Amino acid sequence: MPRYSTLYPDRDLDCQQALEDPLHTLLSLAEEAGWSRSESMEALRELIAAHLAMEQENMKADLEIAQAQADISTKH
């Protein structure tokens, strides 16, 4: 849990620390299922990259929608 609800120095490090144990649990579950640790980490890397790309596309679409709505409202 973040120490503060606003941005602060080392917030990213606090987030990393909070994710460390769940990450190890996830990697252990994948190993128990038969995946190697390197396979699991590569899969996670690819999933994260895909999610980041999707978020960027969503932000771009949101901006385009907002611009189109602004254009429509200025024409009326």
PDB file of C-alpha atoms in Angstrom:
ATOM      1  CA  MET A   1       0.000   0.000   0.000  1.00  0.00           C
ATOM      2  CA  PRO A   2       1.380   3.434  -0.860  1.00  0.00           C
ATOM      3  CA  ARG A   3       2.530   5.474   2.102  1.00  0.00           C
ATOM      4  CA  TYR A   4       0.679   8.525   0.729  1.00  0.00           C
ATOM      5  CA  SER A   5      -2.226   8.910  -1.656  1.00  0.00           C
ATOM      6  CA  THR A   6      -0.286  11.482  -3.688  1.00  0.00           C
ATOM      7  CA  LEU A   7       2.978  11.161  -5.607  1.00  0.00           C
ATOM      8  CA  TYR A   8       6.107  11.023  -3.469  1.00  0.00           C
ATOM      9  CA  PRO A   9       9.775  10.073  -3.893  1.00  0.00           C
ATOM     10  CA  ASP A  10      10.306   6.303  -4.074  1.00  0.00           C
ATOM     11  CA  ARG A  11       6.611   5.569  -4.663  1.00  0.00           C
ATOM     12  CA  ASP A  12       7.714   3.284  -7.499  1.00  0.00           C
ATOM     13  CA  LEU A  13      10.055   1.420  -5.131  1.00  0.00           C
ATOM     14  CA  ASP A  14       7.229   0.951  -2.635  1.00  0.00           C
ATOM     15  CA  CYS A  15       5.103  -0.504  -5.423  1.00  0.00           C
ATOM     16  CA  GLN A  16       7.902  -2.862  -6.442  1.00  0.00           C
ATOM     17  CA  GLN A  17       8.288  -4.000  -2.853  1.00  0.00           C
ATOM     18  CA  ALA A  18       4.544  -4.608  -2.572  1.00  0.00           C
ATOM     19  CA  LEU A  19       4.588  -6.717  -5.751  1.00  0.00           C
ATOM     20  CA  GLU A  20       7.671  -8.762  -4.827  1.00  0.00           C
ATOM     21  CA  ASP A  21       5.965 -11.478  -2.759  1.00  0.00           C
ATOM     22  CA  PRO A  22       2.985 -11.925  -5.118  1.00  0.00           C
ATOM     23  CA  LEU A  23       5.449 -12.164  -8.030  1.00  0.00           C
ATOM     24  CA  HIS A  24       7.399 -14.928  -6.301  1.00  0.00           C
ATOM     25  CA  THR A  25       4.128 -16.726  -5.578  1.00  0.00           C
ATOM     26  CA  LEU A  26       3.079 -16.434  -9.210  1.00  0.00           C
ATOM     27  CA  LEU A  27       6.436 -17.708 -10.450  1.00  0.00           C
ATOM     28  CA  SER A  28       6.285 -20.630  -8.010  1.00  0.00           C
ATOM     29  CA  LEU A  29       2.779 -21.534  -9.202  1.00  0.00           C
ATOM     30  CA  ALA A  30       3.988 -21.476 -12.799  1.00  0.00           C
ATOM     31  CA  GLU A  31       6.942 -23.723 -11.889  1.00  0.00           C
ATOM     32  CA  GLU A  32       4.607 -26.143 -10.121  1.00  0.00           C
ATOM     33  CA  ALA A  33       2.536 -26.247 -13.308  1.00  0.00           C
ATOM     34  CA  GLY A  34       5.617 -27.197 -15.320  1.00  0.00           C
ATOM     35  CA  TRP A  35       6.893 -23.879 -16.700  1.00  0.00           C
ATOM     36  CA  SER A  36      10.509 -22.897 -16.153  1.00  0.00           C
ATOM     37  CA  ARG A  37      11.239 -19.681 -14.282  1.00  0.00           C
ATOM     38  CA  SER A  38      12.722 -18.114 -17.414  1.00  0.00           C
ATOM     39  CA  GLU A  39       9.648 -19.089 -19.476  1.00  0.00           C
ATOM     40  CA  SER A  40       7.391 -17.570 -16.843  1.00  0.00           C
ATOM     41  CA  MET A  41       9.380 -14.348 -16.607  1.00  0.00           C
ATOM     42  CA  GLU A  42       9.430 -14.002 -20.397  1.00  0.00           C
ATOM     43  CA  ALA A  43       5.677 -14.577 -20.529  1.00  0.00           C
ATOM     44  CA  LEU A  44       5.168 -11.925 -17.852  1.00  0.00           C
ATOM     45  CA  ARG A  45       7.424  -9.502 -19.714  1.00  0.00           C
ATOM     46  CA  GLU A  46       5.386 -10.003 -22.881  1.00  0.00           C
ATOM     47  CA  LEU A  47       2.093  -9.640 -21.005  1.00  0.00           C
ATOM     48  CA  ILE A  48       3.271  -6.418 -19.407  1.00  0.00           C
ATOM     49  CA  ALA A  49       4.408  -5.053 -22.774  1.00  0.00           C
ATOM     50  CA  ALA A  50       1.029  -5.930 -24.299  1.00  0.00           C
ATOM     51  CA  HIS A  51      -0.834  -4.253 -21.435  1.00  0.00           C
ATOM     52  CA  LEU A  52       1.316  -1.128 -21.711  1.00  0.00           C
ATOM     53  CA  ALA A  53       0.651  -0.949 -25.452  1.00  0.00           C
ATOM     54  CA  MET A  54      -3.071  -1.417 -24.852  1.00  0.00           C
ATOM     55  CA  GLU A  55      -3.096   1.367 -22.242  1.00  0.00           C
ATOM     56  CA  GLN A  56      -1.298   3.700 -24.646  1.00  0.00           C
ATOM     57  CA  GLU A  57      -3.808   2.926 -27.400  1.00  0.00           C
ATOM     58  CA  ASN A  58      -6.693   3.493 -24.982  1.00  0.00           C
ATOM     59  CA  MET A  59      -5.250   6.845 -23.931  1.00  0.00           C
ATOM     60  CA  LYS A  60      -4.832   7.816 -27.578  1.00  0.00           C
ATOM     61  CA  ALA A  61      -8.433   6.819 -28.330  1.00  0.00           C
ATOM     62  CA  ASP A  62      -9.680   8.759 -25.287  1.00  0.00           C
ATOM     63  CA  LEU A  63      -7.862  11.873 -26.503  1.00  0.00           C
ATOM     64  CA  GLU A  64      -9.289  11.475 -30.000  1.00  0.00           C
ATOM     65  CA  ILE A  65     -12.807  11.078 -28.588  1.00  0.00           C
ATOM     66  CA  ALA A  66     -12.385  14.128 -26.367  1.00  0.00           C
ATOM     67  CA  GLN A  67     -11.135  16.148 -29.337  1.00  0.00           C
ATOM     68  CA  ALA A  68     -14.034  15.011 -31.514  1.00  0.00           C
ATOM     69  CA  GLN A  69     -16.517  15.919 -28.758  1.00  0.00           C
ATOM     70  CA  ALA A  70     -14.885  19.333 -28.373  1.00  0.00           C
ATOM     71  CA  ASP A  71     -15.073  19.858 -32.135  1.00  0.00           C
ATOM     72  CA  ILE A  72     -18.750  18.951 -32.150  1.00  0.00           C
ATOM     73  CA  SER A  73     -19.585  21.247 -29.237  1.00  0.00           C
ATOM     74  CA  THR A  74     -17.815  24.215 -30.861  1.00  0.00           C
ATOM     75  CA  LYS A  75     -19.820  23.707 -34.067  1.00  0.00           C
ATOM     76  CA  HIS A  76     -23.155  23.951 -32.245  1.00  0.00           C
TER      77      HIS A  76
END
